[in-house]
PDB file of C-alpha atoms in Angstrom:
ATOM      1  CA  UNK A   1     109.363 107.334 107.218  1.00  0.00           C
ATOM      2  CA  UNK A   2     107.733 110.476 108.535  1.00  0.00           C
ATOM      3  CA  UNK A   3     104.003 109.705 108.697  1.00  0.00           C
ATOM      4  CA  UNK A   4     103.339 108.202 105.582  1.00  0.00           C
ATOM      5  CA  UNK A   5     105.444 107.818 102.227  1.00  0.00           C
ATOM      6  CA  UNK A   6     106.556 104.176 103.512  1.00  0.00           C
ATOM      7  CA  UNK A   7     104.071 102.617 103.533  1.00  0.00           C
ATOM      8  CA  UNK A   8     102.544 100.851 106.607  1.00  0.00           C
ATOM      9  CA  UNK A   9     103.479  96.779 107.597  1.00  0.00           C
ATOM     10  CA  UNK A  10      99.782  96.680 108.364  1.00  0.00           C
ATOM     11  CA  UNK A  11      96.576  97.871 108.459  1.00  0.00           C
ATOM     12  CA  UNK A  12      95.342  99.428 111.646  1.00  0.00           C
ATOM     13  CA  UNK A  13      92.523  97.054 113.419  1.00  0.00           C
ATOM     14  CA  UNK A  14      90.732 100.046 113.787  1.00  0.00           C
ATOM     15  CA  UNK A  15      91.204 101.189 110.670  1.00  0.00           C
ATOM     16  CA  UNK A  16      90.401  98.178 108.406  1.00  0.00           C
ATOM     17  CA  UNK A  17      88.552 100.224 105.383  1.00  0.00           C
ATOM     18  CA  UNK A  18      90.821 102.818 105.310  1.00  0.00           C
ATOM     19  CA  UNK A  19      93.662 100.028 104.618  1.00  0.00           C
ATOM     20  CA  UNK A  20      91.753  98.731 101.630  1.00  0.00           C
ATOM     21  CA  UNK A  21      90.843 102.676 100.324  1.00  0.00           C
ATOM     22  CA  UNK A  22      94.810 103.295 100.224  1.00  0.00           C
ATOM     23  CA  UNK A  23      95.941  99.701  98.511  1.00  0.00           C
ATOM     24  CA  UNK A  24      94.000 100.307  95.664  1.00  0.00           C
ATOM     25  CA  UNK A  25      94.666 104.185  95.555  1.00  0.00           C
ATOM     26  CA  UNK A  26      98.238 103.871  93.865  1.00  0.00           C
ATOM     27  CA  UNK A  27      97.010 103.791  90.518  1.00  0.00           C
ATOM     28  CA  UNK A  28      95.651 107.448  90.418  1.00  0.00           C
ATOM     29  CA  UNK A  29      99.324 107.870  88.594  1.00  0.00           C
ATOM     30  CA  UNK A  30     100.743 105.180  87.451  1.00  0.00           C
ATOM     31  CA  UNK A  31     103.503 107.258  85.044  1.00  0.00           C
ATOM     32  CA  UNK A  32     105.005 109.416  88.107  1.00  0.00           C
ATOM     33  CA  UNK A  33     104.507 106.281  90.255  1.00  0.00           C
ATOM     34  CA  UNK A  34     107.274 103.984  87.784  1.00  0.00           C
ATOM     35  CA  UNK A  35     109.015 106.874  87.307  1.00  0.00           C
ATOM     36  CA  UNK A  36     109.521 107.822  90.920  1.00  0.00           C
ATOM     37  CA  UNK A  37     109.913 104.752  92.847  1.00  0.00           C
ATOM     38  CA  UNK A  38     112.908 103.473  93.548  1.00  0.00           C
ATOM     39  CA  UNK A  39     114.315 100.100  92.179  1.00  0.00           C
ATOM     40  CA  UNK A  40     115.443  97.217  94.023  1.00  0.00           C
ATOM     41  CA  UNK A  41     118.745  96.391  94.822  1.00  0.00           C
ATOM     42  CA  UNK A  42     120.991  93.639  92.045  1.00  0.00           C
ATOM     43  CA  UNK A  43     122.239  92.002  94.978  1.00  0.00           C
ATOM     44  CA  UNK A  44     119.162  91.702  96.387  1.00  0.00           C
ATOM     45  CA  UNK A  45     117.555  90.161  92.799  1.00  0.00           C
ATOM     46  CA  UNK A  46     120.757  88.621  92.159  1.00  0.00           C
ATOM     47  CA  UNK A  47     120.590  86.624  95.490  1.00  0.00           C
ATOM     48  CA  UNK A  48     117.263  85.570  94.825  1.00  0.00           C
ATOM     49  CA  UNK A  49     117.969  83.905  91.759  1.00  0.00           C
ATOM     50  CA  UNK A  50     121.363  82.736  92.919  1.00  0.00           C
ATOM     51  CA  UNK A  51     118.753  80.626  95.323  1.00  0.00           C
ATOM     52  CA  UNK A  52     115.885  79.285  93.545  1.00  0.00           C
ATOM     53  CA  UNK A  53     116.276  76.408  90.822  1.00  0.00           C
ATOM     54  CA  UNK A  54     114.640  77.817  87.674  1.00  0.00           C
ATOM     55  CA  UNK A  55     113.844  81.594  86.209  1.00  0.00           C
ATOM     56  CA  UNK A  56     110.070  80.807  86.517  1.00  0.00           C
ATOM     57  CA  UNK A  57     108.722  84.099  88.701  1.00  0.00           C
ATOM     58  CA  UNK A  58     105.208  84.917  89.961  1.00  0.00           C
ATOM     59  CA  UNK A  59     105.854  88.548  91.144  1.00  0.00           C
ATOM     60  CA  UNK A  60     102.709  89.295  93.659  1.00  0.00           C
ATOM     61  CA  UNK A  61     101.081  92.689  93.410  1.00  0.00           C
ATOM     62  CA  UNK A  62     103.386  93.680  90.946  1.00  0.00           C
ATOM     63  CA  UNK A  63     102.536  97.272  90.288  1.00  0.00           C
ATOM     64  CA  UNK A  64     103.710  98.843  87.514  1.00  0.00           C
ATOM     65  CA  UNK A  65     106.566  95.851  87.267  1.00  0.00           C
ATOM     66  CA  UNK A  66     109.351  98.038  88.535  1.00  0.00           C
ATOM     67  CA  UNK A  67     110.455  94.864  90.541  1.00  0.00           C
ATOM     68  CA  UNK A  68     109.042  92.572  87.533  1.00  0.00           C
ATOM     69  CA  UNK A  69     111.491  94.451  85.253  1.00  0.00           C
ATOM     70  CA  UNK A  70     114.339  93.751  87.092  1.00  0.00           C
ATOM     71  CA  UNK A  71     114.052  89.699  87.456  1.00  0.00           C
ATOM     72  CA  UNK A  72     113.247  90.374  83.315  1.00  0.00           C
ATOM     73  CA  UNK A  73     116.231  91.520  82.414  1.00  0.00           C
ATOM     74  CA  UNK A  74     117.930  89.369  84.794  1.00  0.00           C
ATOM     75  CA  UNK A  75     116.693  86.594  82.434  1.00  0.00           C
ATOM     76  CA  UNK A  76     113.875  85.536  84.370  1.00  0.00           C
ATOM     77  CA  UNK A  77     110.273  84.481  82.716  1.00  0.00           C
ATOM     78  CA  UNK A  78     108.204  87.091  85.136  1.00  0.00           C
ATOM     79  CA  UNK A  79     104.196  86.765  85.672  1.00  0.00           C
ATOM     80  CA  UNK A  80     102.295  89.869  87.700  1.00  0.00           C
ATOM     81  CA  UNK A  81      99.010  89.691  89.877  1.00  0.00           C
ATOM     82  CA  UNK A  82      98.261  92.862  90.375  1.00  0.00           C
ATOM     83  CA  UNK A  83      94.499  94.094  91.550  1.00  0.00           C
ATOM     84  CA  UNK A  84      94.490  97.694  90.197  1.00  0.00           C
ATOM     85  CA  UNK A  85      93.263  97.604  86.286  1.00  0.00           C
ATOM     86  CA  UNK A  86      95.103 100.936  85.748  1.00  0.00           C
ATOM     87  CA  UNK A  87      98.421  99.387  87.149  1.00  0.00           C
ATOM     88  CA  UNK A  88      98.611  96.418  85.443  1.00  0.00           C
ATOM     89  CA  UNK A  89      97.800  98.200  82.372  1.00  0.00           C
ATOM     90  CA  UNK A  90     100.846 100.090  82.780  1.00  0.00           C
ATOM     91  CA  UNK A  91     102.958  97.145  83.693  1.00  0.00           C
ATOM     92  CA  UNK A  92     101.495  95.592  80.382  1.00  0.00           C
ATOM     93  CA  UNK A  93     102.774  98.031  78.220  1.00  0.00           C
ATOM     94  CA  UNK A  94     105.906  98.121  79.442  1.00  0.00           C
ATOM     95  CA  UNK A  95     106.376  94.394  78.432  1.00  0.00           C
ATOM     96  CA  UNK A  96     105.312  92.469  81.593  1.00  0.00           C
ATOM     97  CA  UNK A  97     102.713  89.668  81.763  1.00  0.00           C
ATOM     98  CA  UNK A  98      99.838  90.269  84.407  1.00  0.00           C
ATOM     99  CA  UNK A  99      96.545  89.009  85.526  1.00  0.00           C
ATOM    100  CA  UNK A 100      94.260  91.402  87.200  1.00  0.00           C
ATOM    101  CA  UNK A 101      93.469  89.876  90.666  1.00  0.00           C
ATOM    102  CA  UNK A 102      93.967  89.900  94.072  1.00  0.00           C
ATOM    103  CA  UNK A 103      96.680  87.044  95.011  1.00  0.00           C
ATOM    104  CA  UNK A 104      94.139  85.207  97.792  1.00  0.00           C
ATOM    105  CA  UNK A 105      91.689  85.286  94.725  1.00  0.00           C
ATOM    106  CA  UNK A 106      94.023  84.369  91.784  1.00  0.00           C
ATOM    107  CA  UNK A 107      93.585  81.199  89.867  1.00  0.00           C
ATOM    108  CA  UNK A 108      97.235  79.421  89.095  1.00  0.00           C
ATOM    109  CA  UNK A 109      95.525  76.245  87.411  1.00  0.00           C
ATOM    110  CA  UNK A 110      98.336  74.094  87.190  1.00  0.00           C
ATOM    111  CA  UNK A 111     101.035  76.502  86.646  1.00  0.00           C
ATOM    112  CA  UNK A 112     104.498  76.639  89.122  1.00  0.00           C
ATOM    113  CA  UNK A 113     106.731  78.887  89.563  1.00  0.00           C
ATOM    114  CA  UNK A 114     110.474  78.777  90.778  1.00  0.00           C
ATOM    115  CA  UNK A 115     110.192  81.839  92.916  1.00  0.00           C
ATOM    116  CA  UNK A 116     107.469  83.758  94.260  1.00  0.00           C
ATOM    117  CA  UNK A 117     108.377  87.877  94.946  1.00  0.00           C
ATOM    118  CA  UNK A 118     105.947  90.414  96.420  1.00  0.00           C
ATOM    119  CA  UNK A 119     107.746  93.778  96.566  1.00  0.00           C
ATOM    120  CA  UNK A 120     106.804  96.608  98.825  1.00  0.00           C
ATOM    121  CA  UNK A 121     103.200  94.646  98.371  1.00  0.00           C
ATOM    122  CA  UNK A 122     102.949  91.668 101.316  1.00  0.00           C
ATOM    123  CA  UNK A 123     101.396  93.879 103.731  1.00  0.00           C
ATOM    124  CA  UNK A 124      98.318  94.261 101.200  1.00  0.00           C
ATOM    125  CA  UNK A 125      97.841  90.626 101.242  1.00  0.00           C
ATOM    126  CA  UNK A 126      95.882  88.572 104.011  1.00  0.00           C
ATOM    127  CA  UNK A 127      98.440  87.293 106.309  1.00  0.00           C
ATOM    128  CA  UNK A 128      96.500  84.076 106.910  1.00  0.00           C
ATOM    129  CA  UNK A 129      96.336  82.791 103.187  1.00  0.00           C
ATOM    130  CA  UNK A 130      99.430  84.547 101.992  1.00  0.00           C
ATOM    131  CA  UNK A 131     102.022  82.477 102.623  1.00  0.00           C
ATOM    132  CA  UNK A 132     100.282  79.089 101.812  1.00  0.00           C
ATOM    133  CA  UNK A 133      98.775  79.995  98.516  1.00  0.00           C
ATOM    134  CA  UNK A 134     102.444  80.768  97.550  1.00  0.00           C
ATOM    135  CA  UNK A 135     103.546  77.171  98.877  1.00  0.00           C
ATOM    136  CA  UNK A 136     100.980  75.960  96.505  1.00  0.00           C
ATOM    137  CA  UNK A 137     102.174  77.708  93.672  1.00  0.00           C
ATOM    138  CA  UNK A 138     105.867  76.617  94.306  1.00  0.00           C
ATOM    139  CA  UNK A 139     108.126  73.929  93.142  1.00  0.00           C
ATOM    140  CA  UNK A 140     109.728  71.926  95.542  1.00  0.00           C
ATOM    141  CA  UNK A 141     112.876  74.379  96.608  1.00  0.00           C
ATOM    142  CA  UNK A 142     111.398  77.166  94.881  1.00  0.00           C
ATOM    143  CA  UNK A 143     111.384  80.392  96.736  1.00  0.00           C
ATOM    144  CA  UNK A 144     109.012  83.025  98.358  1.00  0.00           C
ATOM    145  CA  UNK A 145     110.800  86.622  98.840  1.00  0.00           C
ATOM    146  CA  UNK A 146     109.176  89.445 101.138  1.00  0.00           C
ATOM    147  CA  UNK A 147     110.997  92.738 100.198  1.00  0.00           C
ATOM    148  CA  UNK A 148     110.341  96.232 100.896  1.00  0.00           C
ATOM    149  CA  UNK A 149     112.549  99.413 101.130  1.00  0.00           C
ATOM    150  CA  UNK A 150     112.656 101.194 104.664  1.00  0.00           C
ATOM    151  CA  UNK A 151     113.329 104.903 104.066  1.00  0.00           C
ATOM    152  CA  UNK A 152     113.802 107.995 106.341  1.00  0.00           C
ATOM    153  CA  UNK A 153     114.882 110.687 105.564  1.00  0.00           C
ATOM    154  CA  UNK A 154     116.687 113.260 107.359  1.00  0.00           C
ATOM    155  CA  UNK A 155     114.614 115.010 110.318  1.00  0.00           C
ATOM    156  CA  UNK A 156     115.145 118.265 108.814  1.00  0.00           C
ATOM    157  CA  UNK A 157     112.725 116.952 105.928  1.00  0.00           C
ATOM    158  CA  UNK A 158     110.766 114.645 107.984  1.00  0.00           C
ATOM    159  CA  UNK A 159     109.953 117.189 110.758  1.00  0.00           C
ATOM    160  CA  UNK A 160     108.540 119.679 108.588  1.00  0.00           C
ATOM    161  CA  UNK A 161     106.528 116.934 106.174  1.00  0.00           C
ATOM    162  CA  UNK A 162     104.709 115.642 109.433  1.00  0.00           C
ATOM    163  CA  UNK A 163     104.055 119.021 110.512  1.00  0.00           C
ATOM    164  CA  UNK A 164     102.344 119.550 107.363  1.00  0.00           C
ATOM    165  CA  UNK A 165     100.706 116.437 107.982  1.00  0.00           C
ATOM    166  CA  UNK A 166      99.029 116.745 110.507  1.00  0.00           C
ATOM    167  CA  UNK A 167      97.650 120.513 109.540  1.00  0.00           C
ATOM    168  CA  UNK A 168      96.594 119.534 106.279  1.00  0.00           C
ATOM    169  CA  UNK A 169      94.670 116.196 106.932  1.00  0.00           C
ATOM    170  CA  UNK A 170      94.159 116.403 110.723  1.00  0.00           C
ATOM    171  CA  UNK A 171      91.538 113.567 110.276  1.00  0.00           C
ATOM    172  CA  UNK A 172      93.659 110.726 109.010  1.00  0.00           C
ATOM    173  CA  UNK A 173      94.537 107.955 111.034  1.00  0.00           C
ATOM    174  CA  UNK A 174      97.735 108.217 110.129  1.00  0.00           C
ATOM    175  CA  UNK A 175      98.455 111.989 111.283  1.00  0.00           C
ATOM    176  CA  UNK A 176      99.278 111.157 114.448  1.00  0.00           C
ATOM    177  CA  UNK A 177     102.397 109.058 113.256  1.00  0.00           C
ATOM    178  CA  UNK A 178     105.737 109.993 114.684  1.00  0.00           C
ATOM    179  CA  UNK A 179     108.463 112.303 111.979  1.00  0.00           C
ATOM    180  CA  UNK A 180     110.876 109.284 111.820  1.00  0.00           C
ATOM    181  CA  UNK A 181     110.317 105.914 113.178  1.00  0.00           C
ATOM    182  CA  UNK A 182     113.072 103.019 114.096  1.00  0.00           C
ATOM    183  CA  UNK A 183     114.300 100.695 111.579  1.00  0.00           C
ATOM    184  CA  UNK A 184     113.636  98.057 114.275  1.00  0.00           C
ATOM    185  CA  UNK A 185     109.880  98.679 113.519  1.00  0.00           C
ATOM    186  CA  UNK A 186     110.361  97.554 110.018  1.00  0.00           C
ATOM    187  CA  UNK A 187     112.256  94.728 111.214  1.00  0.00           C
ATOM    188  CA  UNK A 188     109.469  93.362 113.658  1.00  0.00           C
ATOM    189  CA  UNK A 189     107.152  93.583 110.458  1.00  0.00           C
ATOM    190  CA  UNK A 190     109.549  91.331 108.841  1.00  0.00           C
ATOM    191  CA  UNK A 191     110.078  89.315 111.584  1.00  0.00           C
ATOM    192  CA  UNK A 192     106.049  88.469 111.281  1.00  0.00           C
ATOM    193  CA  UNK A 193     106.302  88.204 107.967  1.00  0.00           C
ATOM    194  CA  UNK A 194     108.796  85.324 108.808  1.00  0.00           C
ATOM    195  CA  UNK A 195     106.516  83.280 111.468  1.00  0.00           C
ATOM    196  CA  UNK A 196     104.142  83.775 108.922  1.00  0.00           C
ATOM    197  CA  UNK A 197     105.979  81.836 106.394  1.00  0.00           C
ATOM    198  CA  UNK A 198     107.245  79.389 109.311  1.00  0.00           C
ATOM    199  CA  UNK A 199     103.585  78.825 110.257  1.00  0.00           C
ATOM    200  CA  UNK A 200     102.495  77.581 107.060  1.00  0.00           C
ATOM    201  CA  UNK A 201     104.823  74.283 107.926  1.00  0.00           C
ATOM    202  CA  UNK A 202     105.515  74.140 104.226  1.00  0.00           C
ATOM    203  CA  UNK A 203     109.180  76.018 104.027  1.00  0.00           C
ATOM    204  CA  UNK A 204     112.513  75.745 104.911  1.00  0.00           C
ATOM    205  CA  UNK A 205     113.466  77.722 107.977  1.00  0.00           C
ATOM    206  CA  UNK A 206     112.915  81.523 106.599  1.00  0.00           C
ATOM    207  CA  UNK A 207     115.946  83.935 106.668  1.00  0.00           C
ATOM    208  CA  UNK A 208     115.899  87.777 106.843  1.00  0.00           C
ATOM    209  CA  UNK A 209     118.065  89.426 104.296  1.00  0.00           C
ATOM    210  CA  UNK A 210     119.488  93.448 104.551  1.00  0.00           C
ATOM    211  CA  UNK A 211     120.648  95.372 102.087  1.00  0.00           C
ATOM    212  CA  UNK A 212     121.757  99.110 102.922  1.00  0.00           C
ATOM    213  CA  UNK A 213     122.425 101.992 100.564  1.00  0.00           C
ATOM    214  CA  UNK A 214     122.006 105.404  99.489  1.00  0.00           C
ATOM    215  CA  UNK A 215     120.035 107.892  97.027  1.00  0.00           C
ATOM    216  CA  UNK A 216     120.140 111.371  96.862  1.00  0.00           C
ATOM    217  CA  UNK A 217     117.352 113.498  95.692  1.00  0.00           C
ATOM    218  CA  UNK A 218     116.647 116.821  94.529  1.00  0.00           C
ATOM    219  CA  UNK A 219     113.928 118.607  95.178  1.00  0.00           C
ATOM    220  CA  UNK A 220     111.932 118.022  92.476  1.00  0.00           C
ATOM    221  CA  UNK A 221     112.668 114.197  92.362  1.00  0.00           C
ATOM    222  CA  UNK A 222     111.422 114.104  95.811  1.00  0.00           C
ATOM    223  CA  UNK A 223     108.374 116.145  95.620  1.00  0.00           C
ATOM    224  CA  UNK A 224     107.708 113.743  92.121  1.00  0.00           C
ATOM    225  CA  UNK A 225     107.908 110.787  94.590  1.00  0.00           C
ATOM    226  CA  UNK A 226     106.098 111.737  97.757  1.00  0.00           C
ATOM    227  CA  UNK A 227     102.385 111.705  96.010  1.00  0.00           C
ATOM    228  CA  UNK A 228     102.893 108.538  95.355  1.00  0.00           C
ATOM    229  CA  UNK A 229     103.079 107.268  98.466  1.00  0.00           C
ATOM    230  CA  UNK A 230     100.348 105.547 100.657  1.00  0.00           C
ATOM    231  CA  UNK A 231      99.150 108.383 103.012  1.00  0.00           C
ATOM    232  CA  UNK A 232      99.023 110.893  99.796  1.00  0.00           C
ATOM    233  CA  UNK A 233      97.636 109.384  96.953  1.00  0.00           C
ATOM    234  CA  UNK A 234      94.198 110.083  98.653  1.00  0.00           C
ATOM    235  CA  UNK A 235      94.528 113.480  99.529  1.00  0.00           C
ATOM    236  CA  UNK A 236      92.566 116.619  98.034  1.00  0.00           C
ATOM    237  CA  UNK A 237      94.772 118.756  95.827  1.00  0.00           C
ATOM    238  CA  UNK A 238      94.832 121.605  98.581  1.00  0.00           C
ATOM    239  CA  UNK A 239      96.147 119.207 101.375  1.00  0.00           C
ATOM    240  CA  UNK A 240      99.176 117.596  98.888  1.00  0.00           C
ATOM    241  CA  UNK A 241     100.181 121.133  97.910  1.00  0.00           C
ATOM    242  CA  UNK A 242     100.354 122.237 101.215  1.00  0.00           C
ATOM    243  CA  UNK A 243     102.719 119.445 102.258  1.00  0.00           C
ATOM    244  CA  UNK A 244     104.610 119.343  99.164  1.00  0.00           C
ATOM    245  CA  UNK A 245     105.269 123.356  99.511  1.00  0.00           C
ATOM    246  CA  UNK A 246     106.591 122.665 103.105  1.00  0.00           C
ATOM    247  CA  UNK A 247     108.912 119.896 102.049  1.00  0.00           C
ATOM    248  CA  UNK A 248     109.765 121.752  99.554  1.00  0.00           C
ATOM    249  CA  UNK A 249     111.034 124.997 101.371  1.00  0.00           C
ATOM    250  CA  UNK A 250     112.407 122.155 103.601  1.00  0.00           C
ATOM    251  CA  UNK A 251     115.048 120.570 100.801  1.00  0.00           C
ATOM    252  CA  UNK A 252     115.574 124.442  99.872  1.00  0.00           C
ATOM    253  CA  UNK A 253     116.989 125.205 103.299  1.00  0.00           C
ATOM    254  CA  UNK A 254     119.632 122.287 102.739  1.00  0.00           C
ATOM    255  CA  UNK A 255     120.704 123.590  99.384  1.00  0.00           C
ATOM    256  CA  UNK A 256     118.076 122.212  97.278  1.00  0.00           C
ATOM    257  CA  UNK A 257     118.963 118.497  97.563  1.00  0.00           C
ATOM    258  CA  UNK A 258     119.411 115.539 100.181  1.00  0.00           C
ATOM    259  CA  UNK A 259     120.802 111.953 100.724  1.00  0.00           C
ATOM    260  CA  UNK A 260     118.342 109.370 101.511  1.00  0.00           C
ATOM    261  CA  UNK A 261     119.652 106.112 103.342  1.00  0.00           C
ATOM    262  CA  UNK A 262     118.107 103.202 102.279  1.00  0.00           C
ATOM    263  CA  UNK A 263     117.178  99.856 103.684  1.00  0.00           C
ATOM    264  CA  UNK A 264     116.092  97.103 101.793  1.00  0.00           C
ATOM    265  CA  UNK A 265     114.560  94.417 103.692  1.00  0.00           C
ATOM    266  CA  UNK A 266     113.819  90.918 103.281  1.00  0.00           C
ATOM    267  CA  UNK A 267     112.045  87.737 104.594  1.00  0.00           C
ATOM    268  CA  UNK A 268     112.712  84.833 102.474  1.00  0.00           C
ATOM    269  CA  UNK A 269     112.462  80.809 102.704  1.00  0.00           C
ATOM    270  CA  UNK A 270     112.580  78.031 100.220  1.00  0.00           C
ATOM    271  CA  UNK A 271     109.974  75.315  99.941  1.00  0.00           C
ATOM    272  CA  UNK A 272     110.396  72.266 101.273  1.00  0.00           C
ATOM    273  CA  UNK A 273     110.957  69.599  99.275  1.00  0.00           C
ATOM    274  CA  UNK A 274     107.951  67.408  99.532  1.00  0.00           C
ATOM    275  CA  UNK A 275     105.583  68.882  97.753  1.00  0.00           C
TER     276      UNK A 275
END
């Protein structure tokens, strides 16, 4: 993604407070932010299911429940832990269940679930703790699932939006990020996510799932969904108008619309059966 509407794999080391500024900065709009973001794929949440043995689901910083929504109406009794008030709020309305928390600090009493989802949310959660405090939440064969959406779009948009970038917030430490950047670099995040998972010694072998497709956007749909992304949701009002007018007169000089292509990635393992 050109410097910063996918959001990062992992916080900078040098960087660490800046990390923790942005995860909790999504809620500034949490309307545009359901509206905008894009869903998951049903094969993806179909797969899922088709591998855990019940319809119990914890669903790890669950936002607004975009993802939460989806394993609802595929039948699924869906709990959130989400640690931004306004988002779960949201969620909440919108006829999800969720405890405000972060996931290392949730308390699960006894409950257990059949699958445990984090959605374009993993990479806010400590990579040390993660993966166990899942195992401890799952039944035996139940299932953790890492998913995120990769995103890039074409470099006559991307150019332009890190142009504006890096003019309009010079100081971030995420200016300096390249227009476009490899799917491969996703997939090394995934990979991690994986030995992660592996390292806990409580799963079945983990498995990375792909799932491609397109969107295409007008220009207004995609200037609704770039301020809710990770490296904007902080900026001043000057800054995002400057590099939503340049992405804007960007989409204009391809006829006022463009098709994204999508990757949805996934690392995924079941529990092992002794619990």
């Amino acid at each position: 993604m050109p410097t910063m509407p996918q959001e990062q794999p992992a916080p900078s080391p040098a960087q660490p407070g800046q990390f923790q500024q942005m995860a909790v900065s999504f809620g500034v709009d949490t309307q545009r932010y359901d509206q905008a973001r894009p869903a998951y794929p049903d094969a993806l949440v179909a797969r899922i299911l088709a591998e855990t043995p019940g319809t119990d689901v914890l669903d790890v910083g669950c936002g607004t429940g975009i993802a939460g929504r989806q394993f609802q109406a595929a039948g699924c009794t869906v709990l959130g832990v989400e640690p931004d008030a306004r988002m779960a709020d949201f969620a909440r309305a919108r006829g999800l269940r969720v405890e405000v928390a972060t996931f290392e600090a949730w308390q699960p009493g006894d409950r257990m679930f059949d699958a445990v989802v984090a959605a374009q949310s993993w990479h806010w959660v400590d990579p040390v703790t993660g993966a166990a405090k899942a195992a401890s939440v799952l039944r035996p064969g139940g299932r953790l699932a890492i998913f995120g959406h990769v995103y890039e779009p074409p470099a006559e948009v991307a150019e332009p939006f890190a142009a504006a970038y890096r003019r309009a917030a010079p100081d971030s430490p995420l200016s300096g990020q390249p227009a476009r950047r490899p799917l491969e670099l996703y997939q090394a995040g995934y990979a991690k996510f994986a030995d992660q998972i592996r390292e806990t010694e409580q799963f079945g072998d983990p498995e990375q799932w792909r799932f491609d497709w397109q969107q295409s956007y007008t220009r207004d749909q995609w200037l609704e969904l770039l301020p809710t992304t990770g490296g904007l949701t902080r900026l001043r009002a000057d800054q995002l108008a400057e590099i939503l007018d340049a992405v804007g007169a960007a989409i204009d000089s391809l006829g006022g619309s463009f098709t994204m292509d999508y990757t949805t990635l996934a690392a995924t393992a079941a529990r092992a059966d002794t619990p």
